Structure formats: C-alpha cells, structure tokens
Amino acid sequence: MGSTPPLAGPGPDTGAAGAGVLGEPLIRRRSRLRTWLLLEAGAVTLGYTVAVLRDGAPATGGAWALVAAGAVAVAVPLWVKSRRELRQEIDTRSAETLAIETDAKLRLIVGDVVTPIAEVVGRVHQTSGKGERESLRGQLKQLVVEAAANLCDGERARAVFFQLERGEMRAAAWFGRGEPPTTVFTDGPGDRRGQEALLLVRFHDYLLVDDVRADELPRGAEPRPGASYRSFISVAVFCGQQNLGMLSVDAPEPRAFDETDLNVMRAMAQLLGAGLVDHR
Amino acid sequence: MMRGQVVPEEARAWTAGLLLSSAYFAHARREAVAKASAAIRGRLHRARRATSEDRGTSR
C-alpha cells in the first residue's frame, strides 16, 4: 500500500469511539452540577444558621444538642439528594456516550466502509481486462481485511482472508497484529481443522468463539498449538453456489467480539464474495 | 439541505491504495464521533424541549 500523510494530521486515535474525544465535556458538565450542589448546601447551611442564631446562641447543653440534631436532620436529606443527582448525572452521561458510540460505529460501517467497498465491487465487474480485474480483486481483498480488523472490537485484532483454490485454503490477504498467517486448510485425513474449515465454507456458515481455552469447541475448531489468539470469528465467503474462501478475525484477548462484529464480518464476507465471483 | 459525494475523496484515496488504512480509519473515526456526538446531543435537546413543552400544555 502507498502512504500519504494522514488527512487530519497526527492526532489521538479514538479507538473505541468516544474515549478521549468525549471525555472532556463529560467531566466539565459533571463539575458544574457539583458547583450547584455546593451552592445549594451553602445556602441551606446559611439559612439554618440564621434561623438558629435569630433568637441568640444556644445557652444550654440541651439546646446545643437540639441544634446538632436539627443540623443532621437538614444535612442527611441534602446529602442523599446530592448523591442521587450525581449518580443520575453519571448514568445520563454514560447512556449519552453509549448512544454516541453506537451512532458513530453505524456511520463508520455504513458510510466509510461499506459504501467505498461496494464501489470497488462495482468496478471489478465493470472492468473488461483480466489483469486489471485481478488487480482490483487483490485490492478488494486487502480493503476487506483492513476494514474487518479496524471495525471489529478486538484491541489487537487480525483479519485474514483464506482463499479457496483447488480444495485448499491459504491466506490471500491479511491485516493487523504481527505474525503473517501461515495456516493452510486442507482436506487431508490428518488435517481435522482443515476439514472443518472447508465444511464451514461448503455449508456457508459462520463461527464465533469467545474463548478458545474456555468454550466447548466444535471438533476441528481448536487452535493450533502455540496460536496467539483467544477469540475469533470465521465466516464463509461465497456468492450463489460459488465457494470462495473464509474471512476470519482473531484477537489475543478472550471475548473480544460480539454479535455486532459478527454482523460486520458477514457483511464484509458478502461484499468480498460479490467482488470475487466469476461470471458464469 | 445536504449535498456531497457518495464516495468521498478520502474514501477513494483509501480504496485506491493512496492512503494508509490507519490514517483513513483514524480520520473516519474522529469524523464519525464528532457527527454522532452532535446528532445525539441535538436529538436529546429536542426531546427535552418537547417534554417540557408537553408539560406546559398539559397544565
């Protein structure tokens, strides 16, 4: 891939949408509520003190005890109310932040990823030259793995497209953390994982595993010895009856992916399938 | 009124391999969060205003 400077200059990568960008105004608004609560407490204290001192300072121990009991009776509901308001404020802000994150993710998926990739799929089928079409398809594979790794929630996600050719699947494009994938899925009698991966493609299935060490895995879904991932999603890539391969995303932490990520992967796999399918 | 490109220039640059995906996604995330933030706060503001107007009319 070529490299040009970032569009908006260097800046904090917001990663999980919302962090950093949303944090500051959230704190500022909360501190404003604290100020109001402090003012309210000050006004109540002043009012109570004036009421107590209006008829002169308490002279006896009993009178002082009565003043203290009155102060507690005023302070407790004030304290309970301020705690409740602060908690409500935090809950409201959390809900707002979650709503913003969800909306931002939707915008990112639909507007910034699916739309440009769909345009490339269209160009693949418009192109008449075989060489140019293959070049666009290579580009499409790379775009899809980049999108999958960036959109799925794993902190250090890696996305791989294993292309199906002559009954075997090999990595044709990958993006994300470290090591390039070396796995080759075959139908050989000793390759149980390969057989299951090929079956997943043949049946047009997907598989989401939260934790390869904790879950009771279906046969053949176990990681190879020394694998660096704990959770993964694998999705068949196909178009009509043409099987084209498998799109996977994995992460070193358990439970890195949820159903939203699975749906993103399904959409990415179908876009890839639409671009790779041959005209019959 | 809103008018713009279906596939914006920066997205074209990414799909053409002229822009690194890290740069593209960092920019796209910032934009998405900023727009989402404005949209959600606008919606909340409108909802709050509508609620207070409803209260005013029901009295």
mmCIF file of C-alpha atoms in Angstrom:
data_model
loop_
_atom_site.group_PDB
_atom_site.id
_atom_site.type_symbol
_atom_site.label_atom_id
_atom_site.label_comp_id
_atom_site.label_asym_id
_atom_site.label_seq_id
_atom_site.Cartn_x
_atom_site.Cartn_y
_atom_site.Cartn_z
ATOM 1 C CA MET A 1 0.000 0.000 0.000
ATOM 2 C CA GLY A 2 1.100 3.522 -0.651
ATOM 3 C CA SER A 3 1.398 6.025 2.074
ATOM 4 C CA THR A 4 0.256 9.608 2.208
ATOM 5 C CA PRO A 5 0.106 11.787 5.273
ATOM 6 C CA PRO A 6 -2.951 11.423 7.497
ATOM 7 C CA LEU A 7 -5.887 13.547 6.366
ATOM 8 C CA ALA A 8 -6.345 15.402 9.607
ATOM 9 C CA GLY A 9 -2.764 15.418 10.781
ATOM 10 C CA PRO A 10 -1.458 13.420 13.720
ATOM 11 C CA GLY A 11 -3.970 13.121 16.497
ATOM 12 C CA PRO A 12 -5.179 10.692 19.100
ATOM 13 C CA ASP A 13 -6.707 7.603 17.556
ATOM 14 C CA THR A 14 -10.098 7.460 19.220
ATOM 15 C CA GLY A 15 -10.009 3.654 19.013
ATOM 16 C CA ALA A 16 -13.116 2.675 20.862
ATOM 17 C CA ALA A 17 -15.244 5.517 19.663
ATOM 18 C CA GLY A 18 -15.910 8.054 22.359
ATOM 19 C CA ALA A 19 -12.850 7.745 24.558
ATOM 20 C CA GLY A 20 -10.715 10.861 24.550
ATOM 21 C CA VAL A 21 -12.932 12.842 22.258
ATOM 22 C CA LEU A 22 -15.948 12.627 24.553
ATOM 23 C CA GLY A 23 -14.230 12.533 27.909
ATOM 24 C CA GLU A 24 -13.535 16.216 28.386
ATOM 25 C CA PRO A 25 -17.005 17.786 28.020
ATOM 26 C CA LEU A 26 -18.394 14.988 30.151
ATOM 27 C CA ILE A 27 -16.157 15.904 33.110
ATOM 28 C CA ARG A 28 -16.817 19.626 32.642
ATOM 29 C CA ARG A 29 -20.594 19.162 32.828
ATOM 30 C CA ARG A 30 -20.361 16.971 35.923
ATOM 31 C CA SER A 31 -18.277 19.538 37.767
ATOM 32 C CA ARG A 32 -20.953 22.153 37.023
ATOM 33 C CA LEU A 33 -23.511 20.009 38.850
ATOM 34 C CA ARG A 34 -21.094 19.712 41.790
ATOM 35 C CA THR A 35 -20.839 23.509 41.929
ATOM 36 C CA TRP A 36 -24.630 23.847 42.032
ATOM 37 C CA LEU A 37 -24.845 21.247 44.767
ATOM 38 C CA LEU A 38 -22.178 23.044 46.816
ATOM 39 C CA LEU A 39 -24.039 26.347 46.398
ATOM 40 C CA GLU A 40 -27.270 24.677 47.496
ATOM 41 C CA ALA A 41 -25.551 23.181 50.554
ATOM 42 C CA GLY A 42 -24.040 26.579 51.410
ATOM 43 C CA ALA A 43 -27.437 28.302 51.142
ATOM 44 C CA VAL A 44 -29.124 25.685 53.334
ATOM 45 C CA THR A 45 -26.329 25.926 55.943
ATOM 46 C CA LEU A 46 -26.609 29.712 55.965
ATOM 47 C CA GLY A 47 -30.387 29.576 56.305
ATOM 48 C CA TYR A 48 -30.173 27.081 59.151
ATOM 49 C CA THR A 49 -27.501 29.113 60.971
ATOM 50 C CA VAL A 50 -29.539 32.323 60.662
ATOM 51 C CA ALA A 51 -32.655 30.515 61.926
ATOM 52 C CA VAL A 52 -30.719 29.149 64.912
ATOM 53 C CA LEU A 53 -28.999 32.412 65.802
ATOM 54 C CA ARG A 54 -32.040 34.641 65.319
ATOM 55 C CA ASP A 55 -33.035 34.205 68.938
ATOM 56 C CA GLY A 56 -29.445 34.214 70.246
ATOM 57 C CA ALA A 57 -26.851 31.460 70.636
ATOM 58 C CA PRO A 58 -27.971 28.275 72.447
ATOM 59 C CA ALA A 59 -27.187 28.599 76.140
ATOM 60 C CA THR A 60 -27.515 25.061 77.482
ATOM 61 C CA GLY A 61 -26.142 21.662 76.527
ATOM 62 C CA GLY A 62 -29.660 20.510 75.691
ATOM 63 C CA ALA A 63 -30.150 23.446 73.329
ATOM 64 C CA TRP A 64 -26.839 22.649 71.594
ATOM 65 C CA ALA A 65 -27.893 19.007 71.246
ATOM 66 C CA LEU A 66 -31.158 20.161 69.662
ATOM 67 C CA VAL A 67 -29.237 22.399 67.223
ATOM 68 C CA ALA A 68 -26.912 19.486 66.327
ATOM 69 C CA ALA A 69 -29.868 17.119 65.793
ATOM 70 C CA GLY A 70 -31.529 19.744 63.596
ATOM 71 C CA ALA A 71 -28.312 20.138 61.558
ATOM 72 C CA VAL A 72 -28.125 16.379 60.989
ATOM 73 C CA ALA A 73 -31.807 16.295 60.017
ATOM 74 C CA VAL A 74 -31.169 19.012 57.418
ATOM 75 C CA ALA A 75 -27.853 17.585 56.152
ATOM 76 C CA VAL A 76 -28.915 13.949 55.654
ATOM 77 C CA PRO A 77 -31.640 14.537 53.040
ATOM 78 C CA LEU A 78 -29.398 17.101 51.343
ATOM 79 C CA TRP A 79 -26.556 14.562 51.162
ATOM 80 C CA VAL A 80 -28.876 11.793 49.901
ATOM 81 C CA LYS A 81 -30.338 14.112 47.258
ATOM 82 C CA SER A 82 -26.941 15.271 46.012
ATOM 83 C CA ARG A 83 -25.664 11.691 45.807
ATOM 84 C CA ARG A 84 -28.754 10.657 43.848
ATOM 85 C CA GLU A 85 -28.394 13.606 41.471
ATOM 86 C CA LEU A 86 -24.709 12.920 40.889
ATOM 87 C CA ARG A 87 -25.444 9.256 40.190
ATOM 88 C CA GLN A 88 -28.252 10.221 37.799
ATOM 89 C CA GLU A 89 -25.901 12.643 36.068
ATOM 90 C CA ILE A 90 -23.302 9.883 35.594
ATOM 91 C CA ASP A 91 -25.941 7.433 34.311
ATOM 92 C CA THR A 92 -27.267 10.005 31.849
ATOM 93 C CA ARG A 93 -23.776 10.769 30.572
ATOM 94 C CA SER A 94 -22.985 7.042 30.233
ATOM 95 C CA ALA A 95 -26.165 6.499 28.223
ATOM 96 C CA GLU A 96 -25.299 9.501 26.071
ATOM 97 C CA THR A 97 -21.761 8.223 25.500
ATOM 98 C CA LEU A 98 -23.043 4.770 24.558
ATOM 99 C CA ALA A 99 -25.580 6.293 22.159
ATOM 100 C CA ILE A 100 -22.814 8.375 20.553
ATOM 101 C CA GLU A 101 -20.526 5.337 20.244
ATOM 102 C CA THR A 102 -23.287 3.308 18.597
ATOM 103 C CA ASP A 103 -24.200 6.087 16.206
ATOM 104 C CA ALA A 104 -20.520 6.674 15.354
ATOM 105 C CA LYS A 105 -19.980 2.979 14.652
ATOM 106 C CA LEU A 106 -23.004 2.868 12.379
ATOM 107 C CA ARG A 107 -21.725 5.898 10.474
ATOM 108 C CA LEU A 108 -18.278 4.319 10.186
ATOM 109 C CA ILE A 109 -19.559 0.959 8.950
ATOM 110 C CA VAL A 110 -22.184 2.168 6.507
ATOM 111 C CA GLY A 111 -20.707 5.449 5.314
ATOM 112 C CA ASP A 112 -16.963 4.973 5.485
ATOM 113 C CA VAL A 113 -16.524 1.272 4.774
ATOM 114 C CA VAL A 114 -19.443 -0.429 3.033
ATOM 115 C CA THR A 115 -20.034 2.428 0.562
ATOM 116 C CA PRO A 116 -16.467 2.684 -0.820
ATOM 117 C CA ILE A 117 -16.005 -1.107 -0.845
ATOM 118 C CA ALA A 118 -19.288 -1.555 -2.749
ATOM 119 C CA GLU A 119 -17.948 0.930 -5.288
ATOM 120 C CA VAL A 120 -14.822 -1.206 -5.769
ATOM 121 C CA VAL A 121 -17.005 -4.318 -6.205
ATOM 122 C CA GLY A 122 -18.857 -2.499 -8.964
ATOM 123 C CA ARG A 123 -15.590 -1.549 -10.655
ATOM 124 C CA VAL A 124 -14.395 -5.181 -10.539
ATOM 125 C CA HIS A 125 -17.377 -6.206 -12.637
ATOM 126 C CA GLN A 126 -17.145 -3.231 -14.985
ATOM 127 C CA THR A 127 -13.522 -3.849 -15.882
ATOM 128 C CA SER A 128 -13.004 -5.769 -19.103
ATOM 129 C CA GLY A 129 -9.270 -6.573 -18.903
ATOM 130 C CA LYS A 130 -8.422 -9.707 -16.947
ATOM 131 C CA GLY A 131 -5.231 -8.241 -15.497
ATOM 132 C CA GLU A 132 -6.953 -5.127 -14.288
ATOM 133 C CA ARG A 133 -9.794 -7.156 -12.792
ATOM 134 C CA GLU A 134 -7.359 -9.353 -10.883
ATOM 135 C CA SER A 135 -5.561 -6.268 -9.623
ATOM 136 C CA LEU A 136 -8.864 -4.792 -8.397
ATOM 137 C CA ARG A 137 -9.742 -8.079 -6.745
ATOM 138 C CA GLY A 138 -6.406 -8.098 -4.927
ATOM 139 C CA GLN A 139 -7.165 -4.564 -3.795
ATOM 140 C CA LEU A 140 -10.649 -5.604 -2.682
ATOM 141 C CA LYS A 141 -9.301 -8.490 -0.566
ATOM 142 C CA GLN A 142 -6.904 -6.104 1.153
ATOM 143 C CA LEU A 143 -9.627 -3.486 1.747
ATOM 144 C CA VAL A 144 -11.931 -6.071 3.289
ATOM 145 C CA VAL A 145 -9.334 -7.391 5.761
ATOM 146 C CA GLU A 146 -8.326 -3.841 6.696
ATOM 147 C CA ALA A 147 -11.975 -2.937 7.284
ATOM 148 C CA ALA A 148 -12.648 -6.117 9.270
ATOM 149 C CA ALA A 149 -9.634 -5.591 11.549
ATOM 150 C CA ASN A 150 -10.477 -1.920 12.093
ATOM 151 C CA LEU A 151 -14.209 -2.323 12.650
ATOM 152 C CA CYS A 152 -14.219 -5.372 14.911
ATOM 153 C CA ASP A 153 -13.785 -4.523 18.556
ATOM 154 C CA GLY A 154 -10.722 -6.622 19.338
ATOM 155 C CA GLU A 155 -7.951 -4.417 20.677
ATOM 156 C CA ARG A 156 -5.281 -6.091 18.592
ATOM 157 C CA ALA A 157 -7.450 -7.776 16.014
ATOM 158 C CA ARG A 158 -6.017 -9.500 12.958
ATOM 159 C CA ALA A 159 -8.140 -10.213 9.903
ATOM 160 C CA VAL A 160 -7.287 -12.808 7.277
ATOM 161 C CA PHE A 161 -8.901 -13.877 4.038
ATOM 162 C CA PHE A 162 -8.191 -17.520 3.247
ATOM 163 C CA GLN A 163 -8.831 -18.086 -0.431
ATOM 164 C CA LEU A 164 -10.196 -21.414 -1.607
ATOM 165 C CA GLU A 165 -8.267 -22.835 -4.545
ATOM 166 C CA ARG A 166 -8.113 -26.441 -5.689
ATOM 167 C CA GLY A 167 -9.672 -27.688 -2.447
ATOM 168 C CA GLU A 168 -7.251 -25.840 -0.137
ATOM 169 C CA MET A 169 -7.436 -22.528 1.676
ATOM 170 C CA ARG A 170 -4.422 -20.238 2.081
ATOM 171 C CA ALA A 171 -4.070 -16.685 3.333
ATOM 172 C CA ALA A 172 -4.526 -14.337 0.369
ATOM 173 C CA ALA A 173 -4.737 -11.066 2.346
ATOM 174 C CA TRP A 174 -4.278 -10.150 5.985
ATOM 175 C CA PHE A 175 -4.082 -7.094 8.211
ATOM 176 C CA GLY A 176 -3.487 -6.450 11.892
ATOM 177 C CA ARG A 177 -1.110 -7.506 14.585
ATOM 178 C CA GLY A 178 2.247 -9.153 13.996
ATOM 179 C CA GLU A 179 2.825 -12.529 12.510
ATOM 180 C CA PRO A 180 1.662 -13.241 8.950
ATOM 181 C CA PRO A 181 -0.703 -16.234 8.912
ATOM 182 C CA THR A 182 0.858 -19.497 7.814
ATOM 183 C CA THR A 183 -2.064 -21.895 8.194
ATOM 184 C CA VAL A 184 -3.136 -23.879 5.134
ATOM 185 C CA PHE A 185 -6.501 -25.637 5.449
ATOM 186 C CA THR A 186 -6.595 -28.899 3.511
ATOM 187 C CA ASP A 187 -8.942 -31.831 3.186
ATOM 188 C CA GLY A 188 -6.152 -34.236 4.136
ATOM 189 C CA PRO A 189 -7.065 -37.093 6.523
ATOM 190 C CA GLY A 190 -4.761 -35.717 9.232
ATOM 191 C CA ASP A 191 -5.980 -32.144 8.963
ATOM 192 C CA ARG A 192 -9.094 -32.101 11.125
ATOM 193 C CA ARG A 193 -9.078 -28.302 11.413
ATOM 194 C CA GLY A 194 -8.752 -28.006 7.654
ATOM 195 C CA GLN A 195 -11.666 -30.375 7.060
ATOM 196 C CA GLU A 196 -13.903 -28.415 9.445
ATOM 197 C CA ALA A 197 -12.905 -25.069 7.934
ATOM 198 C CA LEU A 198 -13.711 -26.384 4.461
ATOM 199 C CA LEU A 199 -17.052 -27.689 5.731
ATOM 200 C CA LEU A 200 -17.832 -24.261 7.210
ATOM 201 C CA VAL A 201 -17.280 -22.772 3.760
ATOM 202 C CA ARG A 202 -19.211 -25.513 1.995
ATOM 203 C CA PHE A 203 -22.240 -25.005 4.258
ATOM 204 C CA HIS A 204 -21.961 -21.197 4.087
ATOM 205 C CA ASP A 205 -21.699 -20.959 7.872
ATOM 206 C CA TYR A 206 -20.079 -18.672 10.382
ATOM 207 C CA LEU A 207 -18.456 -19.452 13.722
ATOM 208 C CA LEU A 208 -17.860 -17.080 16.651
ATOM 209 C CA VAL A 209 -15.718 -18.408 19.504
ATOM 210 C CA ASP A 210 -15.479 -16.277 22.671
ATOM 211 C CA ASP A 211 -12.564 -18.119 24.213
ATOM 212 C CA VAL A 212 -10.704 -20.993 22.628
ATOM 213 C CA ARG A 213 -9.479 -22.090 26.077
ATOM 214 C CA ALA A 214 -12.806 -21.932 27.878
ATOM 215 C CA ASP A 215 -15.501 -22.836 25.371
ATOM 216 C CA GLU A 216 -16.503 -26.327 24.483
ATOM 217 C CA LEU A 217 -15.398 -26.062 20.907
ATOM 218 C CA PRO A 218 -16.861 -27.925 17.976
ATOM 219 C CA ARG A 219 -14.482 -30.549 16.645
ATOM 220 C CA GLY A 220 -11.818 -29.067 14.446
ATOM 221 C CA ALA A 221 -12.232 -25.535 15.791
ATOM 222 C CA GLU A 222 -9.409 -25.894 18.308
ATOM 223 C CA PRO A 223 -6.475 -23.530 17.767
ATOM 224 C CA ARG A 224 -3.197 -24.921 16.511
ATOM 225 C CA PRO A 225 -0.552 -25.340 19.235
ATOM 226 C CA GLY A 226 1.125 -22.015 20.056
ATOM 227 C CA ALA A 227 -1.612 -19.925 18.453
ATOM 228 C CA SER A 228 -1.642 -16.301 19.637
ATOM 229 C CA TYR A 229 -5.410 -15.799 19.647
ATOM 230 C CA ARG A 230 -8.094 -16.450 22.268
ATOM 231 C CA SER A 231 -11.226 -15.404 20.371
ATOM 232 C CA PHE A 232 -12.155 -15.425 16.703
ATOM 233 C CA ILE A 233 -14.899 -15.146 14.097
ATOM 234 C CA SER A 234 -14.784 -17.120 10.856
ATOM 235 C CA VAL A 235 -17.260 -16.540 8.049
ATOM 236 C CA ALA A 236 -17.694 -18.354 4.744
ATOM 237 C CA VAL A 237 -17.074 -16.235 1.657
ATOM 238 C CA PHE A 238 -19.346 -17.257 -1.202
ATOM 239 C CA CYS A 239 -21.639 -15.929 -3.887
ATOM 240 C CA GLY A 240 -24.577 -18.030 -5.003
ATOM 241 C CA GLN A 241 -23.220 -21.561 -5.219
ATOM 242 C CA GLN A 242 -19.613 -20.469 -5.719
ATOM 243 C CA ASN A 243 -17.464 -21.048 -2.632
ATOM 244 C CA LEU A 244 -14.577 -18.615 -2.479
ATOM 245 C CA GLY A 245 -12.950 -18.975 0.929
ATOM 246 C CA MET A 246 -13.149 -17.877 4.537
ATOM 247 C CA LEU A 247 -12.816 -14.488 6.219
ATOM 248 C CA SER A 248 -11.518 -14.596 9.799
ATOM 249 C CA VAL A 249 -10.756 -12.098 12.506
ATOM 250 C CA ASP A 250 -8.999 -13.056 15.727
ATOM 251 C CA ALA A 251 -7.735 -11.329 18.859
ATOM 252 C CA PRO A 252 -5.376 -12.294 21.691
ATOM 253 C CA GLU A 253 -7.954 -11.436 24.354
ATOM 254 C CA PRO A 254 -10.986 -13.605 25.167
ATOM 255 C CA ARG A 255 -14.497 -12.268 24.397
ATOM 256 C CA ALA A 256 -13.094 -9.615 22.079
ATOM 257 C CA PHE A 257 -16.017 -9.844 19.655
ATOM 258 C CA ASP A 258 -19.781 -9.599 19.928
ATOM 259 C CA GLU A 259 -22.755 -10.054 17.625
ATOM 260 C CA THR A 260 -22.255 -6.638 16.060
ATOM 261 C CA ASP A 261 -18.754 -7.705 14.998
ATOM 262 C CA LEU A 262 -20.202 -10.934 13.643
ATOM 263 C CA ASN A 263 -22.677 -8.972 11.533
ATOM 264 C CA VAL A 264 -19.910 -6.692 10.286
ATOM 265 C CA MET A 265 -17.948 -9.793 9.272
ATOM 266 C CA ARG A 266 -20.963 -11.274 7.495
ATOM 267 C CA ALA A 267 -21.446 -8.064 5.516
ATOM 268 C CA MET A 268 -17.726 -7.868 4.668
ATOM 269 C CA ALA A 269 -17.692 -11.518 3.555
ATOM 270 C CA GLN A 270 -20.677 -10.977 1.282
ATOM 271 C CA LEU A 271 -19.141 -7.848 -0.261
ATOM 272 C CA LEU A 272 -15.942 -9.790 -0.870
ATOM 273 C CA GLY A 273 -17.903 -12.693 -2.360
ATOM 274 C CA ALA A 274 -19.746 -10.299 -4.695
ATOM 275 C CA GLY A 275 -16.430 -8.931 -5.916
ATOM 276 C CA LEU A 276 -14.622 -12.247 -6.328
ATOM 277 C CA VAL A 277 -17.375 -14.248 -8.010
ATOM 278 C CA ASP A 278 -16.817 -15.226 -11.641
ATOM 279 C CA HIS A 279 -19.367 -14.602 -14.350
ATOM 280 C CA ARG A 280 -20.838 -17.876 -15.487
ATOM 281 C CA MET B 1 -30.179 20.806 2.740
ATOM 282 C CA MET B 2 -27.244 18.477 2.359
ATOM 283 C CA ARG B 3 -25.254 17.681 -0.723
ATOM 284 C CA GLY B 4 -21.993 15.769 -1.125
ATOM 285 C CA GLN B 5 -20.163 12.919 -2.819
ATOM 286 C CA VAL B 6 -21.487 9.372 -2.364
ATOM 287 C CA VAL B 7 -17.894 8.138 -2.137
ATOM 288 C CA PRO B 8 -15.797 10.991 -0.731
ATOM 289 C CA GLU B 9 -12.249 11.763 -1.852
ATOM 290 C CA GLU B 10 -10.576 10.287 1.247
ATOM 291 C CA ALA B 11 -12.520 7.023 0.816
ATOM 292 C CA ARG B 12 -11.443 6.908 -2.840
ATOM 293 C CA ALA B 13 -7.853 7.501 -1.740
ATOM 294 C CA TRP B 14 -8.103 4.552 0.670
ATOM 295 C CA THR B 15 -9.693 2.189 -1.861
ATOM 296 C CA ALA B 16 -7.107 3.226 -4.461
ATOM 297 C CA GLY B 17 -4.269 2.419 -2.051
ATOM 298 C CA LEU B 18 -3.113 6.020 -1.824
ATOM 299 C CA LEU B 19 -3.935 6.364 1.855
ATOM 300 C CA LEU B 20 -2.929 4.025 4.671
ATOM 301 C CA SER B 21 -5.874 2.355 6.376
ATOM 302 C CA SER B 22 -4.613 3.502 9.799
ATOM 303 C CA ALA B 23 -4.768 7.130 8.664
ATOM 304 C CA TYR B 24 -8.091 6.640 6.934
ATOM 305 C CA PHE B 25 -9.752 4.950 9.901
ATOM 306 C CA ALA B 26 -8.324 7.408 12.437
ATOM 307 C CA HIS B 27 -9.779 10.284 10.424
ATOM 308 C CA ALA B 28 -13.065 8.485 9.746
ATOM 309 C CA ARG B 29 -13.497 7.656 13.462
ATOM 310 C CA ARG B 30 -12.871 11.230 14.533
ATOM 311 C CA GLU B 31 -15.391 12.494 11.997
ATOM 312 C CA ALA B 32 -17.948 9.824 12.902
ATOM 313 C CA VAL B 33 -17.659 10.540 16.636
ATOM 314 C CA ALA B 34 -17.940 14.290 16.107
ATOM 315 C CA LYS B 35 -21.012 13.947 13.875
ATOM 316 C CA ALA B 36 -22.601 11.314 16.123
ATOM 317 C CA SER B 37 -21.999 13.487 19.161
ATOM 318 C CA ALA B 38 -23.679 16.479 17.523
ATOM 319 C CA ALA B 39 -26.570 14.333 16.282
ATOM 320 C CA ILE B 40 -27.243 12.597 19.612
ATOM 321 C CA ARG B 41 -26.968 15.793 21.647
ATOM 322 C CA GLY B 42 -29.267 17.510 19.171
ATOM 323 C CA ARG B 43 -31.787 14.698 19.463
ATOM 324 C CA LEU B 44 -31.604 14.759 23.274
ATOM 325 C CA HIS B 45 -32.012 18.530 23.288
ATOM 326 C CA ARG B 46 -35.071 18.310 21.035
ATOM 327 C CA ALA B 47 -36.518 15.506 23.162
ATOM 328 C CA ARG B 48 -36.017 17.536 26.362
ATOM 329 C CA ARG B 49 -37.614 20.594 24.770
ATOM 330 C CA ALA B 50 -40.561 18.536 23.520
ATOM 331 C CA THR B 51 -41.039 17.040 27.006
ATOM 332 C CA SER B 52 -41.021 20.443 28.685
ATOM 333 C CA GLU B 53 -43.459 21.832 26.079
ATOM 334 C CA ASP B 54 -45.780 18.869 26.682
ATOM 335 C CA ARG B 55 -45.671 19.604 30.407
ATOM 336 C CA GLY B 56 -46.510 23.237 29.700
ATOM 337 C CA THR B 57 -49.545 22.389 27.592
ATOM 338 C CA SER B 58 -50.916 19.765 29.981
ATOM 339 C CA ARG B 59 -51.198 22.261 32.839
#
